[in-house]
Amino acid sequence: DTGVSQDPRHKITKRGQNVTFRCDPISEHNRLYWYRQTLGQGPEFLTYFQNEAQLEKSRLLSDRFSAERPKGSFSTLEIQRTEQGDSAMYLCASSWAANTGELFFGEGSRLTVL
Amino acid sequence: AQSVAQPEDQVNVAEGNPLTVKCTYSVSGNPYLFWYVQYPNRGLQFLLKYITGDNLVKGSYGFEAEFNKSQTSFHLKKPSALVSDSALYFCAVRPGTSGTYKYIFGTGTRLKVLA
Protein backbone atom coordinates (compact mmCIF):
# COMPACT_ATOMS: atom_id res chain seq x y z
CA ASP A 1 0.00 0.00 0.00
CA THR A 2 1.46 3.40 -0.93
CA GLY A 3 -0.79 5.58 1.21
CA VAL A 4 0.30 8.21 3.71
CA SER A 5 2.26 6.68 6.56
CA GLN A 6 2.97 8.17 9.96
CA ASP A 7 5.41 7.14 12.63
CA PRO A 8 5.16 6.48 15.49
CA ARG A 9 1.49 5.63 15.80
CA HIS A 10 1.55 6.19 19.53
CA LYS A 11 3.89 8.19 21.72
CA ILE A 12 3.73 8.58 25.49
CA THR A 13 6.07 11.14 26.96
CA LYS A 14 6.60 13.13 30.11
CA ARG A 15 5.91 16.82 30.27
CA GLY A 16 8.92 18.83 29.18
CA GLN A 17 10.31 16.24 26.79
CA ASN A 18 10.68 16.77 23.05
CA VAL A 19 8.89 14.55 20.54
CA THR A 20 9.15 14.20 16.79
CA PHE A 21 6.64 12.72 14.37
CA ARG A 22 7.37 11.65 10.83
CA CYS A 23 5.07 11.61 7.84
CA ASP A 24 5.71 9.97 4.48
CA PRO A 25 3.17 11.23 1.93
CA ILE A 26 1.97 9.51 -1.20
CA SER A 27 5.01 9.68 -3.45
CA GLU A 28 3.63 11.82 -6.27
CA HIS A 29 1.97 14.33 -3.93
CA ASN A 30 3.73 17.65 -3.56
CA ARG A 31 1.52 19.19 -0.87
CA LEU A 32 1.75 17.96 2.69
CA TYR A 33 -0.41 19.01 5.62
CA TRP A 34 -0.32 18.64 9.40
CA TYR A 35 -3.47 18.77 11.48
CA ARG A 36 -4.16 18.24 15.16
CA GLN A 37 -7.28 16.51 16.42
CA THR A 38 -8.44 16.33 20.01
CA LEU A 39 -11.21 14.11 21.30
CA GLY A 40 -14.58 15.12 19.99
CA GLN A 41 -13.20 17.83 17.74
CA GLY A 42 -12.53 18.20 14.07
CA PRO A 43 -9.01 18.40 12.67
CA GLU A 44 -7.35 21.77 13.34
CA PHE A 45 -4.99 23.05 10.70
CA LEU A 46 -1.37 23.41 11.79
CA THR A 47 0.68 23.94 8.66
CA TYR A 48 1.20 22.90 5.06
CA PHE A 49 4.03 22.58 2.58
CA GLN A 50 4.26 22.70 -1.15
CA ASN A 51 7.37 20.74 -1.99
CA GLU A 52 9.89 21.89 0.62
CA ALA A 53 8.36 25.34 1.16
CA GLN A 54 6.23 25.88 4.24
CA LEU A 55 3.48 28.10 2.80
CA GLU A 56 1.18 28.61 5.74
CA LYS A 57 1.34 28.11 9.46
CA SER A 58 -1.50 28.39 11.95
CA ARG A 59 -1.38 30.97 14.69
CA LEU A 60 -2.30 28.06 16.95
CA LEU A 61 1.20 26.79 16.45
CA SER A 62 3.37 28.09 19.25
CA ASP A 63 7.11 28.52 19.01
CA ARG A 64 7.46 25.06 20.54
CA PHE A 65 6.17 23.49 17.32
CA SER A 66 8.25 23.23 14.20
CA ALA A 67 7.74 21.34 10.97
CA GLU A 68 10.12 20.63 8.16
CA ARG A 69 10.06 19.00 4.77
CA PRO A 70 13.70 19.30 3.76
CA LYS A 71 13.68 17.48 0.43
CA GLY A 72 10.05 17.88 -0.47
CA SER A 73 9.29 14.29 0.41
CA PHE A 74 8.80 13.21 4.04
CA SER A 75 8.05 15.72 6.77
CA THR A 76 8.73 15.93 10.49
CA LEU A 77 6.75 17.70 13.17
CA GLU A 78 8.68 18.41 16.36
CA ILE A 79 7.17 19.54 19.62
CA GLN A 80 9.62 20.90 22.16
CA ARG A 81 9.04 21.03 25.92
CA THR A 82 5.75 19.19 25.65
CA GLU A 83 2.79 20.21 27.80
CA GLN A 84 -0.25 18.18 28.77
CA GLY A 85 -2.34 20.32 26.45
CA ASP A 86 -0.33 18.96 23.53
CA SER A 87 -1.95 15.54 24.00
CA ALA A 88 -3.82 14.92 20.76
CA MET A 89 -3.83 12.97 17.53
CA TYR A 90 -1.49 14.51 14.96
CA LEU A 91 -2.69 13.87 11.44
CA CYS A 92 -0.70 14.14 8.26
CA ALA A 93 -2.28 14.42 4.83
CA SER A 94 -1.05 14.91 1.31
CA SER A 95 -2.41 16.02 -2.04
CA TRP A 96 -1.35 16.74 -5.58
CA ALA A 97 -1.09 20.49 -6.19
CA ALA A 98 -2.46 20.31 -9.70
CA ASN A 99 -5.59 18.69 -8.36
CA THR A 100 -8.53 20.56 -6.90
CA GLY A 101 -9.30 17.50 -4.94
CA GLU A 102 -9.17 15.81 -1.67
CA LEU A 103 -6.56 15.27 0.99
CA PHE A 104 -5.33 11.75 1.68
CA PHE A 105 -4.81 11.18 5.39
CA GLY A 106 -2.51 8.91 7.32
CA GLU A 107 -3.64 6.95 10.36
CA GLY A 108 -2.31 9.60 12.72
CA SER A 109 0.20 9.76 15.56
CA ARG A 110 -1.36 9.82 19.00
CA LEU A 111 0.57 11.81 21.59
CA THR A 112 -0.04 11.43 25.32
CA VAL A 113 1.83 13.82 27.60
CA LEU A 114 1.91 12.74 31.24
CA ALA B 1 -13.43 34.45 9.03
CA GLN B 2 -13.77 31.23 7.11
CA SER B 3 -15.59 28.46 8.91
CA VAL B 4 -17.56 25.27 8.66
CA ALA B 5 -20.47 24.39 10.92
CA GLN B 6 -21.94 21.00 11.62
CA PRO B 7 -24.90 21.83 13.83
CA GLU B 8 -25.59 18.31 15.06
CA ASP B 9 -23.18 16.52 17.36
CA GLN B 10 -25.00 13.26 16.79
CA VAL B 11 -27.56 11.88 14.37
CA ASN B 12 -29.46 8.69 15.08
CA VAL B 13 -31.27 6.85 12.32
CA ALA B 14 -32.81 3.42 11.97
CA GLU B 15 -31.23 1.00 9.54
CA GLY B 16 -32.88 1.24 6.14
CA ASN B 17 -34.07 4.80 6.68
CA PRO B 18 -32.64 7.78 4.81
CA LEU B 19 -30.02 9.84 6.59
CA THR B 20 -28.92 13.45 6.39
CA VAL B 21 -25.87 15.00 8.04
CA LYS B 22 -25.86 18.78 7.85
CA CYS B 23 -23.05 21.16 6.96
CA THR B 24 -22.98 24.90 6.36
CA TYR B 25 -19.96 26.99 5.50
CA SER B 26 -18.71 30.53 5.34
CA VAL B 27 -15.86 31.20 2.92
CA SER B 28 -14.97 33.81 0.38
CA GLY B 29 -15.18 32.96 -3.29
CA ASN B 30 -16.33 29.67 -4.71
CA PRO B 31 -15.60 26.91 -2.22
CA TYR B 32 -14.41 23.39 -2.74
CA LEU B 33 -16.42 21.17 -0.40
CA PHE B 34 -15.67 17.72 0.97
CA TRP B 35 -17.01 15.02 3.23
CA TYR B 36 -14.82 12.61 5.17
CA VAL B 37 -15.59 9.68 7.43
CA GLN B 38 -13.55 8.56 10.43
CA TYR B 39 -13.78 5.17 12.11
CA PRO B 40 -12.39 4.67 15.64
CA ASN B 41 -8.60 5.05 15.87
CA ARG B 42 -8.31 5.55 12.13
CA GLY B 43 -7.44 8.43 9.85
CA LEU B 44 -10.00 10.30 7.80
CA GLN B 45 -11.29 8.69 4.62
CA PHE B 46 -12.55 10.75 1.70
CA LEU B 47 -16.19 10.24 0.74
CA LEU B 48 -17.02 12.84 -1.88
CA LYS B 49 -16.39 16.38 -3.07
CA TYR B 50 -18.01 19.28 -4.86
CA ILE B 51 -15.81 21.46 -7.04
CA THR B 52 -18.14 22.75 -9.73
CA GLY B 53 -21.03 21.62 -11.90
CA ASP B 54 -23.99 19.52 -10.85
CA ASN B 55 -25.16 20.39 -7.35
CA LEU B 56 -25.75 16.76 -6.47
CA VAL B 57 -22.55 14.78 -6.16
CA LYS B 58 -22.23 11.07 -5.59
CA GLY B 59 -19.46 9.41 -3.65
CA SER B 60 -18.30 6.25 -1.97
CA TYR B 61 -20.51 3.70 -0.18
CA GLY B 62 -23.74 5.09 -1.63
CA PHE B 63 -23.37 8.54 -0.11
CA GLU B 64 -24.29 11.72 -1.93
CA ALA B 65 -24.31 15.39 -1.06
CA GLU B 66 -26.18 18.41 -2.27
CA PHE B 67 -24.51 21.76 -2.72
CA ASN B 68 -26.80 24.75 -2.16
CA LYS B 69 -25.07 28.02 -2.89
CA SER B 70 -27.85 30.29 -1.66
CA GLN B 71 -28.01 28.49 1.68
CA THR B 72 -24.23 27.91 1.79
CA SER B 73 -24.87 24.29 2.66
CA PHE B 74 -23.46 20.94 1.66
CA HIS B 75 -25.55 18.27 3.37
CA LEU B 76 -24.53 14.61 3.24
CA LYS B 77 -27.24 12.11 2.42
CA LYS B 78 -27.83 8.43 1.92
CA PRO B 79 -31.13 6.88 0.83
CA SER B 80 -30.87 3.80 3.04
CA ALA B 81 -28.60 3.70 6.10
CA LEU B 82 -26.57 0.67 7.13
CA VAL B 83 -25.34 -0.19 10.62
CA SER B 84 -21.82 -0.13 9.17
CA ASP B 85 -22.29 3.57 8.32
CA SER B 86 -22.00 4.36 12.02
CA ALA B 87 -18.95 6.59 12.32
CA LEU B 88 -17.81 10.19 12.71
CA TYR B 89 -18.41 12.41 9.68
CA PHE B 90 -16.57 15.62 8.90
CA CYS B 91 -17.41 18.33 6.43
CA ALA B 92 -14.48 20.35 5.07
CA VAL B 93 -14.08 23.38 2.84
CA ARG B 94 -11.21 24.81 0.90
CA PRO B 95 -11.54 28.38 -0.37
CA GLY B 96 -11.46 28.20 -4.14
CA THR B 97 -9.81 31.43 -5.08
CA SER B 98 -8.29 33.14 -2.07
CA GLY B 99 -4.77 31.87 -2.65
CA THR B 100 -4.74 29.53 0.31
CA TYR B 101 -4.76 25.77 0.08
CA LYS B 102 -5.82 25.28 3.67
CA TYR B 103 -8.71 22.91 4.30
CA ILE B 104 -11.03 23.86 7.16
CA PHE B 105 -12.93 21.12 8.94
CA GLY B 106 -16.14 21.12 10.93
CA THR B 107 -16.35 19.69 14.42
CA GLY B 108 -17.87 16.45 13.22
CA THR B 109 -21.19 14.65 13.51
CA ARG B 110 -21.42 11.20 15.00
CA LEU B 111 -23.80 9.02 13.03
CA LYS B 112 -25.43 6.09 14.80
CA VAL B 113 -27.41 3.68 12.71
CA LEU B 114 -29.62 1.47 14.85
CA ALA B 115 -30.48 -2.07 13.83
PDB file of C-alpha atoms in Angstrom:
ATOM      1  CA  ASP A   1       0.000   0.000   0.000  1.00  0.00           C
ATOM      2  CA  THR A   2       1.456   3.397  -0.931  1.00  0.00           C
ATOM      3  CA  GLY A   3      -0.787   5.579   1.207  1.00  0.00           C
ATOM      4  CA  VAL A   4       0.296   8.212   3.712  1.00  0.00           C
ATOM      5  CA  SER A   5       2.263   6.684   6.559  1.00  0.00           C
ATOM      6  CA  GLN A   6       2.967   8.167   9.960  1.00  0.00           C
ATOM      7  CA  ASP A   7       5.411   7.138  12.632  1.00  0.00           C
ATOM      8  CA  PRO A   8       5.158   6.485  15.493  1.00  0.00           C
ATOM      9  CA  ARG A   9       1.489   5.632  15.800  1.00  0.00           C
ATOM     10  CA  HIS A  10       1.547   6.189  19.535  1.00  0.00           C
ATOM     11  CA  LYS A  11       3.889   8.191  21.715  1.00  0.00           C
ATOM     12  CA  ILE A  12       3.734   8.582  25.487  1.00  0.00           C
ATOM     13  CA  THR A  13       6.066  11.137  26.960  1.00  0.00           C
ATOM     14  CA  LYS A  14       6.600  13.128  30.105  1.00  0.00           C
ATOM     15  CA  ARG A  15       5.914  16.821  30.266  1.00  0.00           C
ATOM     16  CA  GLY A  16       8.923  18.826  29.182  1.00  0.00           C
ATOM     17  CA  GLN A  17      10.314  16.236  26.790  1.00  0.00           C
ATOM     18  CA  ASN A  18      10.682  16.772  23.050  1.00  0.00           C
ATOM     19  CA  VAL A  19       8.889  14.554  20.544  1.00  0.00           C
ATOM     20  CA  THR A  20       9.146  14.201  16.793  1.00  0.00           C
ATOM     21  CA  PHE A  21       6.640  12.720  14.367  1.00  0.00           C
ATOM     22  CA  ARG A  22       7.372  11.653  10.829  1.00  0.00           C
ATOM     23  CA  CYS A  23       5.066  11.612   7.836  1.00  0.00           C
ATOM     24  CA  ASP A  24       5.712   9.971   4.482  1.00  0.00           C
ATOM     25  CA  PRO A  25       3.172  11.227   1.927  1.00  0.00           C
ATOM     26  CA  ILE A  26       1.970   9.511  -1.200  1.00  0.00           C
ATOM     27  CA  SER A  27       5.006   9.675  -3.445  1.00  0.00           C
ATOM     28  CA  GLU A  28       3.632  11.817  -6.266  1.00  0.00           C
ATOM     29  CA  HIS A  29       1.975  14.327  -3.928  1.00  0.00           C
ATOM     30  CA  ASN A  30       3.729  17.650  -3.556  1.00  0.00           C
ATOM     31  CA  ARG A  31       1.515  19.191  -0.872  1.00  0.00           C
ATOM     32  CA  LEU A  32       1.747  17.957   2.690  1.00  0.00           C
ATOM     33  CA  TYR A  33      -0.407  19.014   5.625  1.00  0.00           C
ATOM     34  CA  TRP A  34      -0.318  18.641   9.395  1.00  0.00           C
ATOM     35  CA  TYR A  35      -3.473  18.765  11.481  1.00  0.00           C
ATOM     36  CA  ARG A  36      -4.162  18.235  15.164  1.00  0.00           C
ATOM     37  CA  GLN A  37      -7.282  16.510  16.416  1.00  0.00           C
ATOM     38  CA  THR A  38      -8.438  16.335  20.015  1.00  0.00           C
ATOM     39  CA  LEU A  39     -11.207  14.108  21.305  1.00  0.00           C
ATOM     40  CA  GLY A  40     -14.583  15.125  19.993  1.00  0.00           C
ATOM     41  CA  GLN A  41     -13.201  17.831  17.739  1.00  0.00           C
ATOM     42  CA  GLY A  42     -12.526  18.195  14.070  1.00  0.00           C
ATOM     43  CA  PRO A  43      -9.010  18.399  12.671  1.00  0.00           C
ATOM     44  CA  GLU A  44      -7.353  21.768  13.337  1.00  0.00           C
ATOM     45  CA  PHE A  45      -4.994  23.048  10.701  1.00  0.00           C
ATOM     46  CA  LEU A  46      -1.373  23.413  11.794  1.00  0.00           C
ATOM     47  CA  THR A  47       0.682  23.935   8.657  1.00  0.00           C
ATOM     48  CA  TYR A  48       1.196  22.902   5.063  1.00  0.00           C
ATOM     49  CA  PHE A  49       4.033  22.577   2.579  1.00  0.00           C
ATOM     50  CA  GLN A  50       4.259  22.695  -1.148  1.00  0.00           C
ATOM     51  CA  ASN A  51       7.371  20.741  -1.991  1.00  0.00           C
ATOM     52  CA  GLU A  52       9.887  21.892   0.624  1.00  0.00           C
ATOM     53  CA  ALA A  53       8.362  25.344   1.155  1.00  0.00           C
ATOM     54  CA  GLN A  54       6.226  25.881   4.238  1.00  0.00           C
ATOM     55  CA  LEU A  55       3.482  28.100   2.800  1.00  0.00           C
ATOM     56  CA  GLU A  56       1.175  28.613   5.736  1.00  0.00           C
ATOM     57  CA  LYS A  57       1.344  28.114   9.464  1.00  0.00           C
ATOM     58  CA  SER A  58      -1.500  28.394  11.946  1.00  0.00           C
ATOM     59  CA  ARG A  59      -1.378  30.974  14.693  1.00  0.00           C
ATOM     60  CA  LEU A  60      -2.305  28.064  16.945  1.00  0.00           C
ATOM     61  CA  LEU A  61       1.202  26.794  16.454  1.00  0.00           C
ATOM     62  CA  SER A  62       3.366  28.088  19.247  1.00  0.00           C
ATOM     63  CA  ASP A  63       7.111  28.516  19.008  1.00  0.00           C
ATOM     64  CA  ARG A  64       7.457  25.058  20.536  1.00  0.00           C
ATOM     65  CA  PHE A  65       6.170  23.490  17.320  1.00  0.00           C
ATOM     66  CA  SER A  66       8.251  23.229  14.199  1.00  0.00           C
ATOM     67  CA  ALA A  67       7.740  21.344  10.972  1.00  0.00           C
ATOM     68  CA  GLU A  68      10.124  20.631   8.157  1.00  0.00           C
ATOM     69  CA  ARG A  69      10.061  19.003   4.772  1.00  0.00           C
ATOM     70  CA  PRO A  70      13.700  19.298   3.758  1.00  0.00           C
ATOM     71  CA  LYS A  71      13.681  17.482   0.426  1.00  0.00           C
ATOM     72  CA  GLY A  72      10.053  17.882  -0.471  1.00  0.00           C
ATOM     73  CA  SER A  73       9.289  14.292   0.411  1.00  0.00           C
ATOM     74  CA  PHE A  74       8.800  13.211   4.038  1.00  0.00           C
ATOM     75  CA  SER A  75       8.054  15.717   6.767  1.00  0.00           C
ATOM     76  CA  THR A  76       8.735  15.925  10.487  1.00  0.00           C
ATOM     77  CA  LEU A  77       6.753  17.697  13.172  1.00  0.00           C
ATOM     78  CA  GLU A  78       8.677  18.412  16.357  1.00  0.00           C
ATOM     79  CA  ILE A  79       7.167  19.544  19.622  1.00  0.00           C
ATOM     80  CA  GLN A  80       9.615  20.897  22.158  1.00  0.00           C
ATOM     81  CA  ARG A  81       9.040  21.032  25.917  1.00  0.00           C
ATOM     82  CA  THR A  82       5.751  19.185  25.654  1.00  0.00           C
ATOM     83  CA  GLU A  83       2.793  20.210  27.795  1.00  0.00           C
ATOM     84  CA  GLN A  84      -0.245  18.185  28.773  1.00  0.00           C
ATOM     85  CA  GLY A  85      -2.336  20.319  26.449  1.00  0.00           C
ATOM     86  CA  ASP A  86      -0.332  18.959  23.527  1.00  0.00           C
ATOM     87  CA  SER A  87      -1.954  15.542  23.999  1.00  0.00           C
ATOM     88  CA  ALA A  88      -3.824  14.917  20.760  1.00  0.00           C
ATOM     89  CA  MET A  89      -3.833  12.975  17.527  1.00  0.00           C
ATOM     90  CA  TYR A  90      -1.487  14.512  14.964  1.00  0.00           C
ATOM     91  CA  LEU A  91      -2.689  13.869  11.440  1.00  0.00           C
ATOM     92  CA  CYS A  92      -0.702  14.143   8.259  1.00  0.00           C
ATOM     93  CA  ALA A  93      -2.283  14.423   4.834  1.00  0.00           C
ATOM     94  CA  SER A  94      -1.051  14.911   1.306  1.00  0.00           C
ATOM     95  CA  SER A  95      -2.407  16.018  -2.037  1.00  0.00           C
ATOM     96  CA  TRP A  96      -1.352  16.742  -5.579  1.00  0.00           C
ATOM     97  CA  ALA A  97      -1.090  20.488  -6.191  1.00  0.00           C
ATOM     98  CA  ALA A  98      -2.459  20.308  -9.701  1.00  0.00           C
ATOM     99  CA  ASN A  99      -5.593  18.686  -8.363  1.00  0.00           C
ATOM    100  CA  THR A 100      -8.532  20.561  -6.905  1.00  0.00           C
ATOM    101  CA  GLY A 101      -9.299  17.500  -4.936  1.00  0.00           C
ATOM    102  CA  GLU A 102      -9.173  15.805  -1.669  1.00  0.00           C
ATOM    103  CA  LEU A 103      -6.561  15.267   0.993  1.00  0.00           C
ATOM    104  CA  PHE A 104      -5.334  11.754   1.685  1.00  0.00           C
ATOM    105  CA  PHE A 105      -4.805  11.177   5.388  1.00  0.00           C
ATOM    106  CA  GLY A 106      -2.514   8.911   7.322  1.00  0.00           C
ATOM    107  CA  GLU A 107      -3.643   6.949  10.358  1.00  0.00           C
ATOM    108  CA  GLY A 108      -2.305   9.605  12.717  1.00  0.00           C
ATOM    109  CA  SER A 109       0.197   9.755  15.559  1.00  0.00           C
ATOM    110  CA  ARG A 110      -1.362   9.821  19.004  1.00  0.00           C
ATOM    111  CA  LEU A 111       0.568  11.808  21.595  1.00  0.00           C
ATOM    112  CA  THR A 112      -0.035  11.429  25.320  1.00  0.00           C
ATOM    113  CA  VAL A 113       1.827  13.819  27.601  1.00  0.00           C
ATOM    114  CA  LEU A 114       1.913  12.738  31.239  1.00  0.00           C
TER     115      LEU A 114
ATOM    116  CA  ALA B   1     -13.430  34.448   9.030  1.00  0.00           C
ATOM    117  CA  GLN B   2     -13.769  31.235   7.107  1.00  0.00           C
ATOM    118  CA  SER B   3     -15.588  28.460   8.907  1.00  0.00           C
ATOM    119  CA  VAL B   4     -17.564  25.267   8.659  1.00  0.00           C
ATOM    120  CA  ALA B   5     -20.475  24.394  10.915  1.00  0.00           C
ATOM    121  CA  GLN B   6     -21.940  20.996  11.620  1.00  0.00           C
ATOM    122  CA  PRO B   7     -24.895  21.833  13.832  1.00  0.00           C
ATOM    123  CA  GLU B   8     -25.591  18.308  15.060  1.00  0.00           C
ATOM    124  CA  ASP B   9     -23.177  16.525  17.360  1.00  0.00           C
ATOM    125  CA  GLN B  10     -25.001  13.257  16.793  1.00  0.00           C
ATOM    126  CA  VAL B  11     -27.558  11.883  14.371  1.00  0.00           C
ATOM    127  CA  ASN B  12     -29.464   8.688  15.084  1.00  0.00           C
ATOM    128  CA  VAL B  13     -31.265   6.847  12.323  1.00  0.00           C
ATOM    129  CA  ALA B  14     -32.810   3.421  11.965  1.00  0.00           C
ATOM    130  CA  GLU B  15     -31.233   0.996   9.537  1.00  0.00           C
ATOM    131  CA  GLY B  16     -32.876   1.235   6.144  1.00  0.00           C
ATOM    132  CA  ASN B  17     -34.068   4.799   6.681  1.00  0.00           C
ATOM    133  CA  PRO B  18     -32.643   7.777   4.808  1.00  0.00           C
ATOM    134  CA  LEU B  19     -30.022   9.838   6.592  1.00  0.00           C
ATOM    135  CA  THR B  20     -28.916  13.455   6.388  1.00  0.00           C
ATOM    136  CA  VAL B  21     -25.872  15.001   8.043  1.00  0.00           C
ATOM    137  CA  LYS B  22     -25.858  18.781   7.846  1.00  0.00           C
ATOM    138  CA  CYS B  23     -23.052  21.160   6.962  1.00  0.00           C
ATOM    139  CA  THR B  24     -22.979  24.897   6.356  1.00  0.00           C
ATOM    140  CA  TYR B  25     -19.964  26.990   5.498  1.00  0.00           C
ATOM    141  CA  SER B  26     -18.707  30.530   5.339  1.00  0.00           C
ATOM    142  CA  VAL B  27     -15.862  31.201   2.919  1.00  0.00           C
ATOM    143  CA  SER B  28     -14.968  33.809   0.381  1.00  0.00           C
ATOM    144  CA  GLY B  29     -15.175  32.955  -3.286  1.00  0.00           C
ATOM    145  CA  ASN B  30     -16.334  29.669  -4.710  1.00  0.00           C
ATOM    146  CA  PRO B  31     -15.601  26.915  -2.225  1.00  0.00           C
ATOM    147  CA  TYR B  32     -14.414  23.388  -2.740  1.00  0.00           C
ATOM    148  CA  LEU B  33     -16.425  21.172  -0.397  1.00  0.00           C
ATOM    149  CA  PHE B  34     -15.667  17.723   0.970  1.00  0.00           C
ATOM    150  CA  TRP B  35     -17.013  15.017   3.232  1.00  0.00           C
ATOM    151  CA  TYR B  36     -14.819  12.611   5.167  1.00  0.00           C
ATOM    152  CA  VAL B  37     -15.592   9.678   7.432  1.00  0.00           C
ATOM    153  CA  GLN B  38     -13.552   8.557  10.428  1.00  0.00           C
ATOM    154  CA  TYR B  39     -13.775   5.172  12.107  1.00  0.00           C
ATOM    155  CA  PRO B  40     -12.388   4.669  15.638  1.00  0.00           C
ATOM    156  CA  ASN B  41      -8.600   5.051  15.875  1.00  0.00           C
ATOM    157  CA  ARG B  42      -8.312   5.554  12.126  1.00  0.00           C
ATOM    158  CA  GLY B  43      -7.438   8.435   9.852  1.00  0.00           C
ATOM    159  CA  LEU B  44     -10.000  10.302   7.799  1.00  0.00           C
ATOM    160  CA  GLN B  45     -11.293   8.689   4.617  1.00  0.00           C
ATOM    161  CA  PHE B  46     -12.549  10.746   1.700  1.00  0.00           C
ATOM    162  CA  LEU B  47     -16.193  10.237   0.741  1.00  0.00           C
ATOM    163  CA  LEU B  48     -17.015  12.844  -1.882  1.00  0.00           C
ATOM    164  CA  LYS B  49     -16.391  16.382  -3.071  1.00  0.00           C
ATOM    165  CA  TYR B  50     -18.010  19.284  -4.855  1.00  0.00           C
ATOM    166  CA  ILE B  51     -15.812  21.457  -7.043  1.00  0.00           C
ATOM    167  CA  THR B  52     -18.138  22.755  -9.730  1.00  0.00           C
ATOM    168  CA  GLY B  53     -21.031  21.625 -11.895  1.00  0.00           C
ATOM    169  CA  ASP B  54     -23.991  19.516 -10.851  1.00  0.00           C
ATOM    170  CA  ASN B  55     -25.156  20.394  -7.349  1.00  0.00           C
ATOM    171  CA  LEU B  56     -25.747  16.756  -6.468  1.00  0.00           C
ATOM    172  CA  VAL B  57     -22.547  14.779  -6.157  1.00  0.00           C
ATOM    173  CA  LYS B  58     -22.227  11.068  -5.586  1.00  0.00           C
ATOM    174  CA  GLY B  59     -19.464   9.405  -3.652  1.00  0.00           C
ATOM    175  CA  SER B  60     -18.298   6.250  -1.966  1.00  0.00           C
ATOM    176  CA  TYR B  61     -20.508   3.700  -0.182  1.00  0.00           C
ATOM    177  CA  GLY B  62     -23.741   5.089  -1.632  1.00  0.00           C
ATOM    178  CA  PHE B  63     -23.367   8.543  -0.108  1.00  0.00           C
ATOM    179  CA  GLU B  64     -24.288  11.721  -1.935  1.00  0.00           C
ATOM    180  CA  ALA B  65     -24.306  15.391  -1.059  1.00  0.00           C
ATOM    181  CA  GLU B  66     -26.185  18.409  -2.267  1.00  0.00           C
ATOM    182  CA  PHE B  67     -24.508  21.763  -2.725  1.00  0.00           C
ATOM    183  CA  ASN B  68     -26.801  24.748  -2.163  1.00  0.00           C
ATOM    184  CA  LYS B  69     -25.065  28.019  -2.888  1.00  0.00           C
ATOM    185  CA  SER B  70     -27.850  30.294  -1.657  1.00  0.00           C
ATOM    186  CA  GLN B  71     -28.010  28.493   1.683  1.00  0.00           C
ATOM    187  CA  THR B  72     -24.227  27.912   1.794  1.00  0.00           C
ATOM    188  CA  SER B  73     -24.872  24.292   2.664  1.00  0.00           C
ATOM    189  CA  PHE B  74     -23.463  20.945   1.658  1.00  0.00           C
ATOM    190  CA  HIS B  75     -25.547  18.268   3.371  1.00  0.00           C
ATOM    191  CA  LEU B  76     -24.528  14.614   3.243  1.00  0.00           C
ATOM    192  CA  LYS B  77     -27.243  12.105   2.425  1.00  0.00           C
ATOM    193  CA  LYS B  78     -27.831   8.429   1.918  1.00  0.00           C
ATOM    194  CA  PRO B  79     -31.133   6.880   0.827  1.00  0.00           C
ATOM    195  CA  SER B  80     -30.870   3.804   3.042  1.00  0.00           C
ATOM    196  CA  ALA B  81     -28.598   3.695   6.100  1.00  0.00           C
ATOM    197  CA  LEU B  82     -26.566   0.671   7.129  1.00  0.00           C
ATOM    198  CA  VAL B  83     -25.342  -0.188  10.619  1.00  0.00           C
ATOM    199  CA  SER B  84     -21.822  -0.133   9.172  1.00  0.00           C
ATOM    200  CA  ASP B  85     -22.286   3.565   8.319  1.00  0.00           C
ATOM    201  CA  SER B  86     -22.001   4.355  12.018  1.00  0.00           C
ATOM    202  CA  ALA B  87     -18.948   6.591  12.317  1.00  0.00           C
ATOM    203  CA  LEU B  88     -17.806  10.191  12.709  1.00  0.00           C
ATOM    204  CA  TYR B  89     -18.405  12.412   9.683  1.00  0.00           C
ATOM    205  CA  PHE B  90     -16.566  15.624   8.903  1.00  0.00           C
ATOM    206  CA  CYS B  91     -17.406  18.331   6.433  1.00  0.00           C
ATOM    207  CA  ALA B  92     -14.484  20.348   5.071  1.00  0.00           C
ATOM    208  CA  VAL B  93     -14.085  23.380   2.844  1.00  0.00           C
ATOM    209  CA  ARG B  94     -11.209  24.814   0.904  1.00  0.00           C
ATOM    210  CA  PRO B  95     -11.538  28.378  -0.366  1.00  0.00           C
ATOM    211  CA  GLY B  96     -11.461  28.199  -4.139  1.00  0.00           C
ATOM    212  CA  THR B  97      -9.805  31.429  -5.083  1.00  0.00           C
ATOM    213  CA  SER B  98      -8.293  33.141  -2.072  1.00  0.00           C
ATOM    214  CA  GLY B  99      -4.774  31.866  -2.651  1.00  0.00           C
ATOM    215  CA  THR B 100      -4.737  29.527   0.310  1.00  0.00           C
ATOM    216  CA  TYR B 101      -4.760  25.774   0.077  1.00  0.00           C
ATOM    217  CA  LYS B 102      -5.822  25.284   3.670  1.00  0.00           C
ATOM    218  CA  TYR B 103      -8.712  22.907   4.300  1.00  0.00           C
ATOM    219  CA  ILE B 104     -11.034  23.865   7.159  1.00  0.00           C
ATOM    220  CA  PHE B 105     -12.929  21.116   8.944  1.00  0.00           C
ATOM    221  CA  GLY B 106     -16.136  21.123  10.933  1.00  0.00           C
ATOM    222  CA  THR B 107     -16.352  19.694  14.423  1.00  0.00           C
ATOM    223  CA  GLY B 108     -17.867  16.453  13.220  1.00  0.00           C
ATOM    224  CA  THR B 109     -21.189  14.645  13.506  1.00  0.00           C
ATOM    225  CA  ARG B 110     -21.418  11.197  15.004  1.00  0.00           C
ATOM    226  CA  LEU B 111     -23.801   9.023  13.034  1.00  0.00           C
ATOM    227  CA  LYS B 112     -25.428   6.093  14.803  1.00  0.00           C
ATOM    228  CA  VAL B 113     -27.410   3.676  12.707  1.00  0.00           C
ATOM    229  CA  LEU B 114     -29.617   1.474  14.850  1.00  0.00           C
ATOM    230  CA  ALA B 115     -30.478  -2.069  13.825  1.00  0.00           C
TER     231      ALA B 115
END
